[in-house]
Every structure is written in C-alpha cells, then in structure tokens.
PDB file of C-alpha atoms in Angstrom:
ATOM      1  CA  MET X 166       3.582  16.951  15.873  1.00  0.00           C
ATOM      2  CA  LYS X 167       7.277  16.814  14.927  1.00  0.00           C
ATOM      3  CA  GLY X 168       8.754  18.381  11.698  1.00  0.00           C
ATOM      4  CA  VAL X 169      10.063  15.619  10.399  1.00  0.00           C
ATOM      5  CA  VAL X 170       6.672  14.569   9.550  1.00  0.00           C
ATOM      6  CA  PHE X 171       5.524  17.836   7.697  1.00  0.00           C
ATOM      7  CA  THR X 172       8.413  17.730   5.972  1.00  0.00           C
ATOM      8  CA  GLU X 173       7.863  14.304   4.273  1.00  0.00           C
ATOM      9  CA  PHE X 174       4.231  14.903   3.659  1.00  0.00           C
ATOM     10  CA  PHE X 175       5.411  17.892   1.990  1.00  0.00           C
ATOM     11  CA  GLY X 176       8.467  15.891  -0.156  1.00  0.00           C
ATOM     12  CA  MET X 177       5.463  13.265  -0.588  1.00  0.00           C
ATOM     13  CA  VAL X 178       3.740  16.148  -2.377  1.00  0.00           C
ATOM     14  CA  GLY X 179       5.808  17.093  -4.368  1.00  0.00           C
ATOM     15  CA  ASP X 180       7.248  13.635  -5.569  1.00  0.00           C
ATOM     16  CA  VAL X 181       3.253  12.875  -6.866  1.00  0.00           C
ATOM     17  CA  PHE X 182       1.668  16.208  -6.963  1.00  0.00           C
ATOM     18  CA  SER X 183       3.860  18.632  -7.830  1.00  0.00           C
ATOM     19  CA  ASP X 184       6.106  21.651  -5.863  1.00  0.00           C
ATOM     20  CA  ASP X 185       3.435  23.790  -6.267  1.00  0.00           C
ATOM     21  CA  MET X 186       1.172  21.548  -4.593  1.00  0.00           C
ATOM     22  CA  VAL X 187       3.541  22.189  -1.724  1.00  0.00           C
ATOM     23  CA  ASP X 188       3.082  26.039  -2.006  1.00  0.00           C
ATOM     24  CA  ASP X 189      -0.415  26.117  -2.865  1.00  0.00           C
ATOM     25  CA  LEU X 190      -1.547  24.316   0.526  1.00  0.00           C
ATOM     26  CA  ILE X 191       0.656  26.335   2.404  1.00  0.00           C
ATOM     27  CA  GLU X 192      -0.822  28.996   1.364  1.00  0.00           C
ATOM     28  CA  ALA X 193      -4.236  27.772   1.175  1.00  0.00           C
ATOM     29  CA  THR X 194      -4.437  27.085   4.610  1.00  0.00           C
ATOM     30  CA  ASP X 195      -2.061  29.483   5.990  1.00  0.00           C
ATOM     31  CA  PRO X 196      -0.303  26.948   8.810  1.00  0.00           C
ATOM     32  CA  ALA X 197       0.337  29.795  11.855  1.00  0.00           C
ATOM     33  CA  SER X 198       3.791  28.535  11.995  1.00  0.00           C
ATOM     34  CA  GLY X 199       3.750  30.253   8.561  1.00  0.00           C
ATOM     35  CA  GLY X 200       4.156  27.278   6.146  1.00  0.00           C
ATOM     36  CA  ALA X 201       8.110  26.733   7.619  1.00  0.00           C
ATOM     37  CA  TYR X 202       9.037  23.718   9.202  1.00  0.00           C
ATOM     38  CA  THR X 203      12.656  22.441  10.280  1.00  0.00           C
ATOM     39  CA  ALA X 204      12.763  18.356  11.120  1.00  0.00           C
ATOM     40  CA  VAL X 205      13.592  18.656  14.546  1.00  0.00           C
ATOM     41  CA  GLY X 206      10.791  21.562  15.013  1.00  0.00           C
ATOM     42  CA  THR X 207       7.903  20.521  16.669  1.00  0.00           C
ATOM     43  CA  TYR X 208       4.858  21.855  15.408  1.00  0.00           C
ATOM     44  CA  ASP X 209       0.764  22.011  15.624  1.00  0.00           C
ATOM     45  CA  HIS X 210      -0.981  18.891  13.961  1.00  0.00           C
ATOM     46  CA  GLY X 211      -4.071  20.510  12.815  1.00  0.00           C
ATOM     47  CA  GLU X 212      -1.606  22.341  10.569  1.00  0.00           C
ATOM     48  CA  ILE X 213      -0.689  18.742   8.714  1.00  0.00           C
ATOM     49  CA  VAL X 214      -4.722  18.009   9.205  1.00  0.00           C
ATOM     50  CA  ALA X 215      -5.626  21.305   7.208  1.00  0.00           C
ATOM     51  CA  MET X 216      -3.047  20.688   4.905  1.00  0.00           C
ATOM     52  CA  VAL X 217      -4.332  17.128   3.772  1.00  0.00           C
ATOM     53  CA  VAL X 218      -8.043  18.248   3.902  1.00  0.00           C
ATOM     54  CA  GLU X 219      -7.327  21.049   1.476  1.00  0.00           C
ATOM     55  CA  LEU X 220      -5.250  17.824  -0.674  1.00  0.00           C
ATOM     56  CA  SER X 221      -7.990  15.961  -0.941  1.00  0.00           C
ATOM     57  CA  ALA X 222     -10.465  18.414  -2.069  1.00  0.00           C
ATOM     58  CA  ARG X 223      -7.895  19.797  -4.486  1.00  0.00           C
ATOM     59  CA  THR X 224      -7.405  15.901  -5.945  1.00  0.00           C
ATOM     60  CA  GLY X 225     -10.472  14.106  -4.705  1.00  0.00           C
ATOM     61  CA  THR X 226      -8.725  11.281  -3.447  1.00  0.00           C
ATOM     62  CA  PRO X 227     -10.301  10.642  -0.061  1.00  0.00           C
ATOM     63  CA  VAL X 228      -8.678  12.316   3.361  1.00  0.00           C
ATOM     64  CA  PRO X 229      -8.161   8.060   4.252  1.00  0.00           C
ATOM     65  CA  ASP X 230      -6.420   7.596   1.241  1.00  0.00           C
ATOM     66  CA  LEU X 231      -4.044   9.812   1.254  1.00  0.00           C
ATOM     67  CA  LEU X 232      -3.207   9.517   4.594  1.00  0.00           C
ATOM     68  CA  GLN X 233      -2.459   5.864   3.962  1.00  0.00           C
ATOM     69  CA  ALA X 234      -0.499   6.719   1.142  1.00  0.00           C
ATOM     70  CA  PHE X 235       1.603   9.253   3.045  1.00  0.00           C
ATOM     71  CA  GLY X 236       2.199   6.291   5.840  1.00  0.00           C
ATOM     72  CA  ARG X 237       3.627   4.480   3.542  1.00  0.00           C
ATOM     73  CA  HIS X 238       6.359   7.240   2.187  1.00  0.00           C
ATOM     74  CA  LEU X 239       6.963   8.015   5.480  1.00  0.00           C
ATOM     75  CA  PHE X 240       7.729   4.209   6.090  1.00  0.00           C
ATOM     76  CA  ARG X 241      10.241   3.997   3.019  1.00  0.00           C
ATOM     77  CA  ARG X 242      11.912   7.021   4.264  1.00  0.00           C
ATOM     78  CA  PHE X 243      12.550   5.808   7.611  1.00  0.00           C
ATOM     79  CA  ALA X 244      13.762   2.747   6.480  1.00  0.00           C
ATOM     80  CA  GLU X 245      16.497   4.496   4.022  1.00  0.00           C
ATOM     81  CA  LEU X 246      16.974   7.747   7.160  1.00  0.00           C
ATOM     82  CA  TYR X 247      17.256   4.920  10.333  1.00  0.00           C
ATOM     83  CA  PRO X 248      18.397   0.952   9.026  1.00  0.00           C
ATOM     84  CA  VAL X 249      19.907   0.736  12.350  1.00  0.00           C
ATOM     85  CA  PHE X 250      16.074  -0.180  13.725  1.00  0.00           C
ATOM     86  CA  PHE X 251      15.531  -2.872  10.740  1.00  0.00           C
ATOM     87  CA  ALA X 252      19.263  -4.808  11.361  1.00  0.00           C
ATOM     88  CA  GLY X 253      18.677  -8.281  12.450  1.00  0.00           C
ATOM     89  CA  VAL X 254      15.024  -8.032  12.223  1.00  0.00           C
ATOM     90  CA  THR X 255      13.247 -10.472   9.697  1.00  0.00           C
ATOM     91  CA  ASP X 256       9.950  -9.736   9.474  1.00  0.00           C
ATOM     92  CA  THR X 257       6.307  -7.570  10.020  1.00  0.00           C
ATOM     93  CA  PHE X 258       5.316  -8.689  13.362  1.00  0.00           C
ATOM     94  CA  THR X 259       8.699  -8.443  14.832  1.00  0.00           C
ATOM     95  CA  PHE X 260       9.030  -5.089  13.898  1.00  0.00           C
ATOM     96  CA  LEU X 261       6.094  -3.797  14.652  1.00  0.00           C
ATOM     97  CA  ASP X 262       6.528  -5.608  18.023  1.00  0.00           C
ATOM     98  CA  SER X 263       9.979  -3.065  18.757  1.00  0.00           C
ATOM     99  CA  ILE X 264       7.761   0.349  17.989  1.00  0.00           C
ATOM    100  CA  GLU X 265       7.672   0.822  22.106  1.00  0.00           C
ATOM    101  CA  SER X 266      10.090  -1.210  23.375  1.00  0.00           C
ATOM    102  CA  VAL X 267      13.198  -0.010  20.814  1.00  0.00           C
ATOM    103  CA  ILE X 268      12.414   2.902  18.298  1.00  0.00           C
ATOM    104  CA  HIS X 269      10.135   4.873  20.751  1.00  0.00           C
ATOM    105  CA  VAL X 270      12.441   4.810  22.956  1.00  0.00           C
ATOM    106  CA  GLU X 271      14.814   6.254  21.030  1.00  0.00           C
ATOM    107  CA  VAL X 272      12.930   8.721  19.242  1.00  0.00           C
ATOM    108  CA  ARG X 273      12.110   9.991  23.106  1.00  0.00           C
ATOM    109  CA  LYS X 274      15.892  10.129  23.475  1.00  0.00           C
ATOM    110  CA  LEU X 275      16.509  12.508  20.386  1.00  0.00           C
ATOM    111  CA  TYR X 276      13.225  14.570  20.746  1.00  0.00           C
ATOM    112  CA  PRO X 277      12.247  13.994  24.518  1.00  0.00           C
ATOM    113  CA  ASP X 278       9.373  16.736  24.112  1.00  0.00           C
ATOM    114  CA  ALA X 279       7.738  14.400  20.818  1.00  0.00           C
ATOM    115  CA  GLU X 280       4.677  13.586  21.257  1.00  0.00           C
ATOM    116  CA  LEU X 281       3.990   9.732  19.643  1.00  0.00           C
ATOM    117  CA  PRO X 282       1.034   7.777  19.544  1.00  0.00           C
ATOM    118  CA  ARG X 283       1.442   4.700  21.862  1.00  0.00           C
ATOM    119  CA  PHE X 284       1.017   0.982  20.303  1.00  0.00           C
ATOM    120  CA  GLU X 285       0.580  -2.222  22.604  1.00  0.00           C
ATOM    121  CA  SER X 286       0.613  -5.318  20.766  1.00  0.00           C
ATOM    122  CA  ARG X 287       0.172  -9.212  21.176  1.00  0.00           C
ATOM    123  CA  ARG X 288       0.509 -12.284  19.682  1.00  0.00           C
ATOM    124  CA  PRO X 289      -2.509 -14.779  19.868  1.00  0.00           C
ATOM    125  CA  SER X 290       0.236 -16.824  18.123  1.00  0.00           C
ATOM    126  CA  THR X 291       2.995 -17.165  16.030  1.00  0.00           C
ATOM    127  CA  ASP X 292       1.354 -15.638  12.458  1.00  0.00           C
ATOM    128  CA  GLU X 293      -1.025 -13.419  14.434  1.00  0.00           C
ATOM    129  CA  MET X 294      -0.846 -10.113  16.074  1.00  0.00           C
ATOM    130  CA  VAL X 295      -2.813  -7.738  17.382  1.00  0.00           C
ATOM    131  CA  LEU X 296      -1.424  -3.980  17.859  1.00  0.00           C
ATOM    132  CA  VAL X 297      -3.450  -1.512  19.148  1.00  0.00           C
ATOM    133  CA  TYR X 298      -3.215   2.056  18.363  1.00  0.00           C
ATOM    134  CA  ARG X 299      -4.060   5.218  20.731  1.00  0.00           C
ATOM    135  CA  SER X 300      -3.536   9.042  20.229  1.00  0.00           C
ATOM    136  CA  PRO X 301      -5.029  11.832  20.460  1.00  0.00           C
ATOM    137  CA  ARG X 302      -4.540  12.597  16.867  1.00  0.00           C
ATOM    138  CA  HIS X 303      -6.671   9.982  15.205  1.00  0.00           C
ATOM    139  CA  MET X 304      -4.135   9.477  12.397  1.00  0.00           C
ATOM    140  CA  HIS X 305      -4.769   5.513  12.839  1.00  0.00           C
ATOM    141  CA  ASP X 306      -4.920   5.678   8.415  1.00  0.00           C
ATOM    142  CA  LEU X 307      -1.682   6.939   8.519  1.00  0.00           C
ATOM    143  CA  ALA X 308      -0.359   4.024  10.552  1.00  0.00           C
ATOM    144  CA  ALA X 309      -2.591   2.026   8.716  1.00  0.00           C
ATOM    145  CA  GLY X 310      -0.657   2.773   5.315  1.00  0.00           C
ATOM    146  CA  LEU X 311       3.107   2.378   7.911  1.00  0.00           C
ATOM    147  CA  ILE X 312       2.110  -1.115   8.464  1.00  0.00           C
ATOM    148  CA  ALA X 313       1.232  -2.118   4.869  1.00  0.00           C
ATOM    149  CA  GLN X 314       4.416  -0.755   3.753  1.00  0.00           C
ATOM    150  CA  CYS X 315       5.913  -2.672   6.727  1.00  0.00           C
ATOM    151  CA  ALA X 316       4.521  -5.987   5.901  1.00  0.00           C
ATOM    152  CA  GLU X 317       5.640  -4.947   1.931  1.00  0.00           C
ATOM    153  CA  HIS X 318       9.074  -4.172   3.047  1.00  0.00           C
ATOM    154  CA  PHE X 319       9.401  -7.541   4.275  1.00  0.00           C
ATOM    155  CA  GLY X 320       7.552  -9.592   1.592  1.00  0.00           C
ATOM    156  CA  GLU X 321       4.895 -10.943   3.380  1.00  0.00           C
ATOM    157  CA  ALA X 322       1.529 -10.255   3.006  1.00  0.00           C
ATOM    158  CA  VAL X 323      -0.842  -9.724   5.604  1.00  0.00           C
ATOM    159  CA  ARG X 324      -4.600  -9.310   6.210  1.00  0.00           C
ATOM    160  CA  VAL X 325      -5.132  -6.354   8.721  1.00  0.00           C
ATOM    161  CA  ASP X 326      -8.428  -5.353  10.196  1.00  0.00           C
ATOM    162  CA  PRO X 327      -8.772  -2.256  11.769  1.00  0.00           C
ATOM    163  CA  VAL X 328     -11.373  -2.805  14.206  1.00  0.00           C
ATOM    164  CA  ALA X 329     -12.622   0.471  16.752  1.00  0.00           C
ATOM    165  CA  ALA X 330     -11.860  -0.452  20.756  1.00  0.00           C
ATOM    166  CA  ASP X 331     -14.192   1.050  23.546  1.00  0.00           C
ATOM    167  CA  ASP X 332     -11.672   3.231  25.066  1.00  0.00           C
ATOM    168  CA  GLY X 333     -11.238   5.154  21.167  1.00  0.00           C
ATOM    169  CA  ALA X 334      -8.218   3.078  20.315  1.00  0.00           C
ATOM    170  CA  ILE X 335      -7.965   1.504  16.920  1.00  0.00           C
ATOM    171  CA  GLU X 336      -6.714  -2.196  17.138  1.00  0.00           C
ATOM    172  CA  PHE X 337      -5.338  -3.437  13.919  1.00  0.00           C
ATOM    173  CA  ARG X 338      -5.997  -7.015  13.601  1.00  0.00           C
ATOM    174  CA  MET X 339      -3.132  -8.595  11.469  1.00  0.00           C
ATOM    175  CA  ALA X 340      -2.684 -12.407  10.367  1.00  0.00           C
ATOM    176  CA  ARG X 341      -0.215 -13.829   8.226  1.00  0.00           C
ATOM    177  CA  VAL X 342      -2.002 -14.704   4.317  1.00  0.00           C
ATOM    178  CA  GLY X 343      -1.274 -18.208   3.254  1.00  0.00           C
ATOM    179  CA  VAL X 344      -0.141 -19.294   6.942  1.00  0.00           C
ATOM    180  CA  ALA X 345      -2.446 -22.462   7.667  1.00  0.00           C
ATOM    181  CA  GLY X 346      -4.968 -21.715  10.277  1.00  0.00           C
ATOM    182  CA  ALA X 347      -3.877 -17.771  10.051  1.00  0.00           C
ATOM    183  CA  ALA X 348      -7.078 -15.733  11.667  1.00  0.00           C
ATOM    184  CA  ALA X 349      -7.663 -12.390  12.324  1.00  0.00           C
ATOM    185  CA  GLY X 350      -8.662 -13.446  15.850  1.00  0.00           C
ATOM    186  CA  GLY X 351      -7.658 -11.137  18.675  1.00  0.00           C
TER     187      GLY X 351
END
C-alpha cells in the first residue's frame, strides 16, 4: 500500500483525536516498517489494518465507521492535492466512471508498483450506477467513505447500497435520490 494512505491516515487521526494518538498507535502495533512512512513508499497494508483495529479499540468506534470516515477524509485531501482530476467534472457518476480510465492510469504512471483496487462501472440509467470494487485488501468500507464524500463534493444526494457479489467483489449500487424513476437496480 502506498505511503500516502498512511500519511493521510495519520493526518486524520491527528486532526480528529490527537498527535499523541498517532504515536500511541505506532507504539501499540509495532509495525515492521518502524512506523516511518513516506508518501511515495510502499508498505504492508496489514500495518494500517492493525492501526485501525487499535484505534477502534481505543476509541470504541467500529472499524467500518473509522474506515468510512477515513475514506471521506482521503477524498477531501485528493480533491485538494489533485484538482486536475476534478476539472470539468460536474457530477458524482462521471467522476466515479473515471477512476480506472483516468485516475488509476495516472497513479500507475507515478507509482508503477502501486497495488490499486479495481473498479468496474456500469450505468443502468442516467441516474443509476453500479460500481464494482475488487481488492485483495477488502477495504470496501474505505471505498464507501470515498463514494459518500464524492457525492457530497458534487452536491448530490446519492443512495448507495453495497452488495457482496458471489466472486468476493462488492457492488456499490447507487441511485440519485429525488430523481423520478431512479432505483438502486443493477
């Protein structure tokens, strides 16, 4: 997992809890990396999983809620750091459609060793979308937070229903809320 995920996680923990909590998580989990992360480095995703589990134990916040909050934080940071990906995009579904064909293509140019999740999208109608998430890291709650913040970023009300697929993927079935004829179908 790229170090930017770790550094942004620490940023969120420091902002929401405290910088001391960041130190406590590193000390308690004793990561193989020693807890020294650079944005461009690559690290075992098990290290961040251990820290999220430890944060959950210390705060009483369920792991899925922490991952979703982190996904929201990460989307806001990506919007600040990489405005080029948002240029000319006016809605949630158009942005989500661009993950594999635009965003991940550019990420792979910068970080050829990045192990990114895979996203496939289909649009049953103008106001519906199914985004299929595949990753051996099973961090679909993080993806759910990213999706929720994406809709907020574009000022849209979007219902998101995550459904486990037979192959282990998660299908995020989405529909714009308040649009005539919109359903979660797919």
